[in-house]
Coordinates of C-alpha atoms in Angstrom, one line a residue:
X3 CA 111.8 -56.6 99.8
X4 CA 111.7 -60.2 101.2
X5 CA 109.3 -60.7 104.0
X6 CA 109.4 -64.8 103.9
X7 CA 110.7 -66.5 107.5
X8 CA 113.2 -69.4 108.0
X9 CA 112.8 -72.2 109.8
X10 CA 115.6 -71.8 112.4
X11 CA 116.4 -70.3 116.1
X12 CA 117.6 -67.6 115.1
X13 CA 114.7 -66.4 113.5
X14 CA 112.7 -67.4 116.2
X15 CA 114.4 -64.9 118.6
X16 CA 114.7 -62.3 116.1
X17 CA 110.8 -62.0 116.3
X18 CA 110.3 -63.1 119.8
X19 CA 112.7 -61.1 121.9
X20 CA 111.4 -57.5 120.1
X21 CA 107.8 -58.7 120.8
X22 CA 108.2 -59.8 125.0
X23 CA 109.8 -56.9 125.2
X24 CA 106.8 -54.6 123.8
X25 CA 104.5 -57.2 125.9
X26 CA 106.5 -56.9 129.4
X27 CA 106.7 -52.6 129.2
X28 CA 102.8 -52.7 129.7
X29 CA 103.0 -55.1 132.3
X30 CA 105.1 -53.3 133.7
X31 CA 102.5 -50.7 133.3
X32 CA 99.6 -52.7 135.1
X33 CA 102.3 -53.9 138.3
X34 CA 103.4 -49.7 138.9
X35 CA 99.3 -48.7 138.6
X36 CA 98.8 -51.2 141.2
X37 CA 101.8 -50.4 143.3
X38 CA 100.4 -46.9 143.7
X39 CA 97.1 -47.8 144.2
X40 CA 97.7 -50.1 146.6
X41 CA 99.2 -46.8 148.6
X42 CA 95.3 -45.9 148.6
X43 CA 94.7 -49.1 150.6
X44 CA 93.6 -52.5 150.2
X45 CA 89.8 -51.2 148.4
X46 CA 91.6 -49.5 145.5
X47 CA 94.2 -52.4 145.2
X48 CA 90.9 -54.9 144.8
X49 CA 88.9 -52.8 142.6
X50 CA 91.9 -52.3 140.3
X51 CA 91.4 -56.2 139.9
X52 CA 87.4 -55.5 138.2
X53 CA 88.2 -52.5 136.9
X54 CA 91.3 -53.6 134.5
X55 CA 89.8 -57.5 133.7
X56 CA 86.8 -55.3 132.7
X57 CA 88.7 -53.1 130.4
X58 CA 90.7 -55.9 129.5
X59 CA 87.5 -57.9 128.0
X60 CA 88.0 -54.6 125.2
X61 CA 91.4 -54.9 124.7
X62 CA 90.8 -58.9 124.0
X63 CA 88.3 -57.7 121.6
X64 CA 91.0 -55.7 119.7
X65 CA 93.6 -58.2 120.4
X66 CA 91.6 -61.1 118.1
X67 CA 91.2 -58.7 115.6
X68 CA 94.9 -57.6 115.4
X69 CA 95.1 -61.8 115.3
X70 CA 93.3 -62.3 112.2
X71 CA 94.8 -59.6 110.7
X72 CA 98.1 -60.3 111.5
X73 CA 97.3 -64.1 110.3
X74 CA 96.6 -62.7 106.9
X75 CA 99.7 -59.9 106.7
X76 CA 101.6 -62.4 107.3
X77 CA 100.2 -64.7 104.9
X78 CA 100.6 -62.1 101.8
X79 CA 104.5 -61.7 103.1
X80 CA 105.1 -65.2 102.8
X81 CA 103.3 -65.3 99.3
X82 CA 105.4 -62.0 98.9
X83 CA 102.6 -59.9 97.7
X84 CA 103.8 -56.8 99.6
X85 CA 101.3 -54.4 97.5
X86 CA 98.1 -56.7 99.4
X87 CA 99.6 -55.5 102.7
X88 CA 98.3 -52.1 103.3
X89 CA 94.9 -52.1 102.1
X90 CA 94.1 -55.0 104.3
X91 CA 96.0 -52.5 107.7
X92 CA 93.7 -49.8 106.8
X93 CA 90.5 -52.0 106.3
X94 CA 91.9 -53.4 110.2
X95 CA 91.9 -49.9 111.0
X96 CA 88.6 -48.8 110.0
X97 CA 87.4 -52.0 111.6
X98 CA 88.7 -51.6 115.0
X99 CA 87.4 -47.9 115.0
X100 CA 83.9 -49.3 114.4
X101 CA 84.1 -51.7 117.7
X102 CA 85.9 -48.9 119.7
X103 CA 82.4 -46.7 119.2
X104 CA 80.4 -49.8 119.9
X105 CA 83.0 -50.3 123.7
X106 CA 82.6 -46.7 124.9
X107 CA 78.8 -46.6 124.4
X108 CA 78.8 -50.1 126.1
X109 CA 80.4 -48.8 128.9
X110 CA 78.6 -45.8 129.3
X111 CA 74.9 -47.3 129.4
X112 CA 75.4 -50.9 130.3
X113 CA 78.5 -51.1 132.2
X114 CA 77.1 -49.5 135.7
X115 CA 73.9 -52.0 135.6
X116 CA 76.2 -54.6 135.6
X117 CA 78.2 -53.4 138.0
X118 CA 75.3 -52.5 140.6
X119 CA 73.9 -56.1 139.9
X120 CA 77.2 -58.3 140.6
X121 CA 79.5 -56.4 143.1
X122 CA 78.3 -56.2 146.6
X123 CA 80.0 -53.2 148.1
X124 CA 77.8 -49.7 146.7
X125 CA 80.8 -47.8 147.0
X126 CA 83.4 -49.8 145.3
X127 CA 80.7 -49.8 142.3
X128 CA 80.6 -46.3 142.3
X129 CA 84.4 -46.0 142.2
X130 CA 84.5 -48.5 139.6
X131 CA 82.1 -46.8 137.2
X132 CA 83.8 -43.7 137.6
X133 CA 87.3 -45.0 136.7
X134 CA 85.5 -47.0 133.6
X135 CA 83.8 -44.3 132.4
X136 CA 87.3 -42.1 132.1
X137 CA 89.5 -45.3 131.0
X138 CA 87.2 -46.4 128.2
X139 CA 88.3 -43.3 126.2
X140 CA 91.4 -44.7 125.6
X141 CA 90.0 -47.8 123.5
X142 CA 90.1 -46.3 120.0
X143 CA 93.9 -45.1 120.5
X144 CA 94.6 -49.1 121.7
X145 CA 92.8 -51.0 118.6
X146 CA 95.0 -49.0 116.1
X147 CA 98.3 -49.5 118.6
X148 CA 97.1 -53.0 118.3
X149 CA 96.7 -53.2 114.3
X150 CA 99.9 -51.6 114.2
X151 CA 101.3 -54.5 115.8
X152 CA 99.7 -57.0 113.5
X153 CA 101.5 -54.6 110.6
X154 CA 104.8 -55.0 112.1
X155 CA 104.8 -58.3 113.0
X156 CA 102.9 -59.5 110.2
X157 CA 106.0 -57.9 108.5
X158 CA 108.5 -59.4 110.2
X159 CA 109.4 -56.0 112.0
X160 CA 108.6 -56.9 116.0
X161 CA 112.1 -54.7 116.6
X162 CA 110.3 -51.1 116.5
X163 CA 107.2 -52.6 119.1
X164 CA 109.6 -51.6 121.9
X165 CA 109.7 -47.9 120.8
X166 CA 105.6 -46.8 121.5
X167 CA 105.4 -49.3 124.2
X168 CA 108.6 -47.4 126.0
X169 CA 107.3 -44.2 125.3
X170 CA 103.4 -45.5 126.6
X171 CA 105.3 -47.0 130.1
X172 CA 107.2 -43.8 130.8
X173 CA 104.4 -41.3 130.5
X174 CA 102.2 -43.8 132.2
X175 CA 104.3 -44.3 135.2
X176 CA 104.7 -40.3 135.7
X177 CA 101.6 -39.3 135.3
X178 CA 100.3 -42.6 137.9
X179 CA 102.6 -40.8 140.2
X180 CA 101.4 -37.5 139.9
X181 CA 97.8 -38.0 139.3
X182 CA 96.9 -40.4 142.2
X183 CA 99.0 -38.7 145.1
X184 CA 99.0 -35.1 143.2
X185 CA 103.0 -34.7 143.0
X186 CA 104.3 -32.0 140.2
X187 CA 101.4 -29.7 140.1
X188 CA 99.3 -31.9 139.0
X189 CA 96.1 -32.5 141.0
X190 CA 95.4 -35.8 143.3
X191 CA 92.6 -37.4 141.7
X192 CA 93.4 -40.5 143.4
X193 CA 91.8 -43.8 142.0
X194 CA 90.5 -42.2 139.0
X195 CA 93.9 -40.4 138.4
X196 CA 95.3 -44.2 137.0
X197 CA 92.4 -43.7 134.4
X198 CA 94.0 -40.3 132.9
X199 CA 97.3 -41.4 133.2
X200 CA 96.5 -44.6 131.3
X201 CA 94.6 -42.7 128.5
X202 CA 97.5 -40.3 128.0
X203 CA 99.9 -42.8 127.6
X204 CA 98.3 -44.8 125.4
X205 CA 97.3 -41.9 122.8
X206 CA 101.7 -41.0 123.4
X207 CA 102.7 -44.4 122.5
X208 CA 100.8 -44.4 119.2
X209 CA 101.7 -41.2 118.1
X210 CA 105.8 -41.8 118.4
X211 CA 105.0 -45.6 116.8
X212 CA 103.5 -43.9 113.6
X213 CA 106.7 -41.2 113.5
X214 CA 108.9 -44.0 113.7
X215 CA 107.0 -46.2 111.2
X216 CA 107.3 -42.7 108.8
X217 CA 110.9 -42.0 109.6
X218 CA 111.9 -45.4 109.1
X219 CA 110.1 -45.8 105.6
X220 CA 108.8 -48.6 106.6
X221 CA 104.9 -46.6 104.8
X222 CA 106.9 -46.5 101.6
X223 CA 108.4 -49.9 101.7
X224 CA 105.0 -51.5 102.4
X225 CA 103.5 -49.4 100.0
X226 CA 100.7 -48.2 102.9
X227 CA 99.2 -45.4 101.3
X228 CA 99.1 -47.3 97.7
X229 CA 96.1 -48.5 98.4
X230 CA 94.1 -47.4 101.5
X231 CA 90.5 -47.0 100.6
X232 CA 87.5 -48.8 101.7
X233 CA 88.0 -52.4 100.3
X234 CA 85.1 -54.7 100.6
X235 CA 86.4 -58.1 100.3
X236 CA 89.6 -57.5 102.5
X237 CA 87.1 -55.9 105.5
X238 CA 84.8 -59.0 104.7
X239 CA 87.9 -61.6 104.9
X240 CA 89.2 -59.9 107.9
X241 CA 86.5 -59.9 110.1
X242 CA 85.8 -64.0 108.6
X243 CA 89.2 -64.4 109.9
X244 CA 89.0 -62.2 113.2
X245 CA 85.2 -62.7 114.3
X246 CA 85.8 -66.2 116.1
X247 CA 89.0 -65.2 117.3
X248 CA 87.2 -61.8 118.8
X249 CA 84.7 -64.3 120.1
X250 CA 87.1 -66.4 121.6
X251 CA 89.1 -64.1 123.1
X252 CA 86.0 -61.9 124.8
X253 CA 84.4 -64.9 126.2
X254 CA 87.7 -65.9 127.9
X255 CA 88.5 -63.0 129.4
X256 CA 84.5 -62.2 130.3
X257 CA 85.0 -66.0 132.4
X258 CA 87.8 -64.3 133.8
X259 CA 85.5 -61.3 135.1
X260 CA 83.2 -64.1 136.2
X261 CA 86.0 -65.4 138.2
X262 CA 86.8 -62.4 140.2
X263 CA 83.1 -61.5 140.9
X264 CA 83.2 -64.6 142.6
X265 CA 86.4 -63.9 144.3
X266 CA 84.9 -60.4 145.6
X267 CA 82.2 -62.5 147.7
X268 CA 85.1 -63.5 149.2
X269 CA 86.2 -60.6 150.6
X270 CA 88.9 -57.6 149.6
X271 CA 91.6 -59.5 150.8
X272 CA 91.0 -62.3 148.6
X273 CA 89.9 -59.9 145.6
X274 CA 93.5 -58.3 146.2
X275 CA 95.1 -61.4 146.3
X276 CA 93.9 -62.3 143.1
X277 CA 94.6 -58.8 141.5
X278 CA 98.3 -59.7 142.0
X279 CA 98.4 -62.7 140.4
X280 CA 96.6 -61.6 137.3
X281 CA 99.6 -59.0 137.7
X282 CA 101.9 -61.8 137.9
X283 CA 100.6 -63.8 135.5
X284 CA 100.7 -61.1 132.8
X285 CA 104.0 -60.2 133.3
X286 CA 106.0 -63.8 133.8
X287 CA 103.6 -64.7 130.6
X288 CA 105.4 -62.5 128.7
X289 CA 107.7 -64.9 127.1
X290 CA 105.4 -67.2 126.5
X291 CA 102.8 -64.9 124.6
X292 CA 105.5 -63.7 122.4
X293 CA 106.5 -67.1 121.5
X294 CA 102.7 -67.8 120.6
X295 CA 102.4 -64.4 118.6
X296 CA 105.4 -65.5 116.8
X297 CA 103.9 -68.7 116.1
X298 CA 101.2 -67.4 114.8
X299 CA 102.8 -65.0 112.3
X300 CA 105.2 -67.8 111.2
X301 CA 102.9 -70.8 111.2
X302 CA 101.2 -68.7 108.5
X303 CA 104.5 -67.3 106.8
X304 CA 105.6 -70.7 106.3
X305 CA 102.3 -72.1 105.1
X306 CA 102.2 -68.9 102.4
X307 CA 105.9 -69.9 101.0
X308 CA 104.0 -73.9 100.4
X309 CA 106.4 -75.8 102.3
X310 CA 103.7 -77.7 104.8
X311 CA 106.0 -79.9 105.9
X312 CA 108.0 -77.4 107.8
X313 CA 105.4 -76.4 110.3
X314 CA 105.7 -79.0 113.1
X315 CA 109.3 -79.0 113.1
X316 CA 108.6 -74.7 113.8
X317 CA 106.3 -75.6 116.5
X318 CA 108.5 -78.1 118.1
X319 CA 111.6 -75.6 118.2
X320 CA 109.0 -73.0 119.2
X321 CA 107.7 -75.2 122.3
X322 CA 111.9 -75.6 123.5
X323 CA 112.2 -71.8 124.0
X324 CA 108.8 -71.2 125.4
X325 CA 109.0 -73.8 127.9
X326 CA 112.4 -73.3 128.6
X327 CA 111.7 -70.2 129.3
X328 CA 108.5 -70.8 131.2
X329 CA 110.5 -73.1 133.9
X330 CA 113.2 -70.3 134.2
X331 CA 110.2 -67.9 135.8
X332 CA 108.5 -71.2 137.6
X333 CA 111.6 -71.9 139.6
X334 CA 111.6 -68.2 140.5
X335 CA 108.6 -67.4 141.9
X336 CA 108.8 -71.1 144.2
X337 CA 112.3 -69.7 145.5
X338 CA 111.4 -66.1 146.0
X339 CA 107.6 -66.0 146.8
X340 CA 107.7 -63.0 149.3
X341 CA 109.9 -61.0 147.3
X342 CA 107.7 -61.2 144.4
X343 CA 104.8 -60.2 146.7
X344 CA 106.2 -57.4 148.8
X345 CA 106.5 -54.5 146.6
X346 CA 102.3 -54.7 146.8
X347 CA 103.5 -53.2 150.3
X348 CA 100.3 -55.2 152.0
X349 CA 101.6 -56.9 154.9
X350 CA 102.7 -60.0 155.8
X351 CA 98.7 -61.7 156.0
X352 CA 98.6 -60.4 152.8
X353 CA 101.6 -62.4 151.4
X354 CA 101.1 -65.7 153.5
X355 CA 97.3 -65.6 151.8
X356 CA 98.7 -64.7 148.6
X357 CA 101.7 -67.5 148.3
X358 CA 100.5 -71.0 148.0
X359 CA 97.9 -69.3 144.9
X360 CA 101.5 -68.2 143.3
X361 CA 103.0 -71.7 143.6
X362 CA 99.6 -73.0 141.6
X363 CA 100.2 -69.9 139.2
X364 CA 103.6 -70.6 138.5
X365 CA 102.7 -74.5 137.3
X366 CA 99.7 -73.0 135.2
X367 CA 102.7 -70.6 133.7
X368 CA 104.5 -73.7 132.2
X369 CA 101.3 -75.6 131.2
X370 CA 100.3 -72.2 129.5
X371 CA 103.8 -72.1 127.9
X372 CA 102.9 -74.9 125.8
X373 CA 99.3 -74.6 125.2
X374 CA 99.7 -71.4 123.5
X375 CA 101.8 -72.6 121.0
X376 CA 99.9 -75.3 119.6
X377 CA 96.7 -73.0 120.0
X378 CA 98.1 -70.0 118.0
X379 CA 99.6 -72.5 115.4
X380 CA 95.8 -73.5 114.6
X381 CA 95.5 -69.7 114.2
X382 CA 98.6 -69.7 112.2
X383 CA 96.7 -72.4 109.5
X384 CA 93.5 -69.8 109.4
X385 CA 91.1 -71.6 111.1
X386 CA 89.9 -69.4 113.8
X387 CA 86.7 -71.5 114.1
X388 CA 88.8 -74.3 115.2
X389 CA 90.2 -71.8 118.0
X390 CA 86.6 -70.4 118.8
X391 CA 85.4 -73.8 119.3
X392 CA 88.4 -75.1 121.6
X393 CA 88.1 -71.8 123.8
X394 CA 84.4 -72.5 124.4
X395 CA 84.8 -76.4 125.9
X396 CA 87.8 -74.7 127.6
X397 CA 85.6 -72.0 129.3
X398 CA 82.4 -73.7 130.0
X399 CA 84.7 -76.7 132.2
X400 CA 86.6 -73.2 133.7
X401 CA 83.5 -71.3 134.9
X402 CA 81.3 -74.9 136.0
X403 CA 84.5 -75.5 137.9
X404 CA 84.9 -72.2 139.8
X405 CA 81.3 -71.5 140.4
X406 CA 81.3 -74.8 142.0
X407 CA 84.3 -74.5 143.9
X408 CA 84.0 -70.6 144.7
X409 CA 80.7 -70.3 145.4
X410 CA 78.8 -73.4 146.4
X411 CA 81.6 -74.8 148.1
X412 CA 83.0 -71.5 149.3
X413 CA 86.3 -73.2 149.4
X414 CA 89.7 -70.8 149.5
X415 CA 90.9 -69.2 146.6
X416 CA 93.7 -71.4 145.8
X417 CA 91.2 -74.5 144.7
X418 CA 89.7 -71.4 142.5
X419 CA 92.7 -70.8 141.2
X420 CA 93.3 -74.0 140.3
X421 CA 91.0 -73.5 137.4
X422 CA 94.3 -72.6 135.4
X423 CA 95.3 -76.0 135.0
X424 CA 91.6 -77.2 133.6
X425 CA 91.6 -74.4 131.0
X426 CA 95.4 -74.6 129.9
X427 CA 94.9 -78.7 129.4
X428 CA 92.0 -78.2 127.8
X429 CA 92.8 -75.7 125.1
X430 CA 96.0 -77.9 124.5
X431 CA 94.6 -81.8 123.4
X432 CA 92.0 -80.5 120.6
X433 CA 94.8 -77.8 119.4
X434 CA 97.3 -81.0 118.9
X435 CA 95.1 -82.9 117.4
X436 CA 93.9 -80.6 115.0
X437 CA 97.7 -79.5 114.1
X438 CA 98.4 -83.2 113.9
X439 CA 95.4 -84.1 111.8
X440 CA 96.9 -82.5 108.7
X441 CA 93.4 -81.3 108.1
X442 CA 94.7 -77.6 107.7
X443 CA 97.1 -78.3 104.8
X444 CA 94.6 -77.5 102.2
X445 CA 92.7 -74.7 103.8
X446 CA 93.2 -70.9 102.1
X447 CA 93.1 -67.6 103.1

């Protein structure tokens, strides 16, 4: 069994296509929760904006580690040593079981202080503590969807991603349905029925991933169960590899919480405003994140076979597709703004507030498009710290900006918003440096 990449389009799209498509089902996901709970009224729409960036700041957490770990799979296919591959998904597993515990206790104790002490409105805290405290259950089932992912496409395998993630956006979108407005028996638990219907799908689309990864063979072919005891060195190398990408992935997306505190001093309005664009955001990304996990997997494929000199040539064929496909999705959402914003079924205040943050969000999508490349071909090379460090500058210039801007200043949401171009730029110049530099051609993992 070969698991070593070429160096061609082709290949590219063969791993890229499989993986937006298991990226845009769950986005899918987030737009349909918020579609229905936007039937509860403007409150539920805004508090679906803290309640998912603040589960989200988990799912980040589980997110770096399925980084690291995919880093080094995909390492050990490019060397070819298939019978290292494995050990080092069940030492991910056991890891990201670990820092699920450590999330729901978190959440439970902490979580409502927090809550109480930023948010304003008493009663959206107590709606948003309640929700927490049933959606965090779902965090163990996630971290082993998400080190299943770093198997697959560590492996070169992104094709079956689409078959849990299908399952996951079916069940969730039923159950949204009939938990929040009690349709099909089922009883109408309203805000907090989005928190079942989440959990269930979740623990469905990880169940039908593992029987397909059993019926296709792909356990026997990668030899999983050769080797799946406790293995000290692989947990210790994975967690050298994943801890500053963890890091740098929980601080971003804690900035982000940051962010929309400050936009709820601005009222629901502009707290549901923002909601949709994180909505939009995640799901127009989805090229674009699929062309960075692939860079990542590849990046580090291609260093594993030893031919160095191959990598910016991948990254420069990488950045064509991302972008291209970054300005397909720009020149959308500048021609169709109110179409994009009218299944939120707010009104048209709602979409006049909401468009000229979409036309900044739409830039930010293209700047992203290539920032994300040259950031996850640093993670590609192994050297997270690299990525840990660039994500910190990053984030201190985003928050010092919007706390400025937002709450000193009290100046409309769309200068906040304009934060995406300061973080995007900078995560970009260090990351091309460094990938320039040649400094990572003599680094192992």
């Amino acid at each position: 069994m070969n698991l070593q990449v070429k160096v061609t389009n082709r290949q590219i799209l063969s791993i890229a296509l499989p993986i937006s498509a298991s990226i845009v089902v769950p986005q899918i996901n987030f737009i349909t929760n918020n579609i229905f709970l936007g039937g509860l009224g403007q409150k539920s729409l805004a508090l679906a904006g803290i309640t998912g960036v603040y589960y989200l700041i988990f799912a980040v957490v589980g997110h770096g580690l399925n980084n690291g770990l995919q880093a080094l799979i995909s390492r050990r296919a490019g060397e070819n040593r298939i019978d290292a591959i494995g050990n080092l998904f069940w030492q991910g597993v056991r890891i990201s079981l670990v820092f699920a515990a450590i999330g729901i206790l978190l959440t439970w104790l902490v979580a409502p202080r927090v809550l109480h002490w930023s948010l304003h409105d008493e009663e959206g805290v107590k709606m948003a503590v309640q929700f927490l405290n049933i959606r965090i259950i779902g965090l163990p089932f996630l971290y082993v969807y998400q080190m299943r992912n770093a198997l697959l496409v560590g492996t070169n395998q992104s094709k079956y991603l689409i078959l849990g993630t299908a399952t996951e956006a079916v069940v969730n979108i039923f159950l949204d349905y009939c938990l929040i407005y009690g349709k099909m028996g089922l009883p109408a638990l309203g805000f907090n029925g989005a928190a079942y219907a989440s959990v269930v799908a979740e623990i469905a689309g990880l169940v039908v991933i593992f029987i397909v990864i059993h019926a296709k063979g792909i356990s026997r072919q990668l030899q999983l169960f050769r080797s799946w005891g406790f293995d000290a060195a692989n947990t210790k190398l994975i967690l050298k590899q994943s801890s500053p990408l963890i890091l740098q992935h929980t601080i971003s997306i804690t900035s982000w919480e940051f962010f929309y505190i400050l936009i709820e001093h601005h009222g629901d309005q502009a707290l549901a405003v923002s909601n949709t664009m994180r909505n939009i955001f995640g799901f127009f990304g989805c090229f674009t994140w699929a062309f960075a996990a692939t860079t990542n997997t590849m990046v580090s494929n291609i260093i594993g076979q030893d031919i160095h000199h191959r990598v910016i040539e991948l990254i420069h064929k990488l950045i064509k597709w991302s972008v291209g496909f970054a300005l397909i999705v720009c020149v959308f959402l500048n021609l169709f703004p109110h179409a994009c914003l009218s299944i939120y079924g707010q009104g048209e205040d709602f979409i006049q507030a909401a468009i000229p943050v979409l036309r900044i969000v739409s830039f930010a999508l293209v700047l992203m498009s290539v920032s994300v490349i040259w950031l996850n071909a640093v993670t590609g090379t192994g050297n997270s710290k690299m990525n840990l460090a660039t994500e910190t500058a990053a984030i201190i210039l985003y928050c010092i900006y919007n706390y400025i801007v937002l709450e000193k200043l009290n100046l409309p949401i769309t200068w906040g918003w304009a934060s995406e171009v300061i973080y995007w730029s900078t995560l970009l110049i260090p990351s091309f440096w460094y990938m320039h530099s040649g400094h990572w051609k003599t680094r192992k993992i």
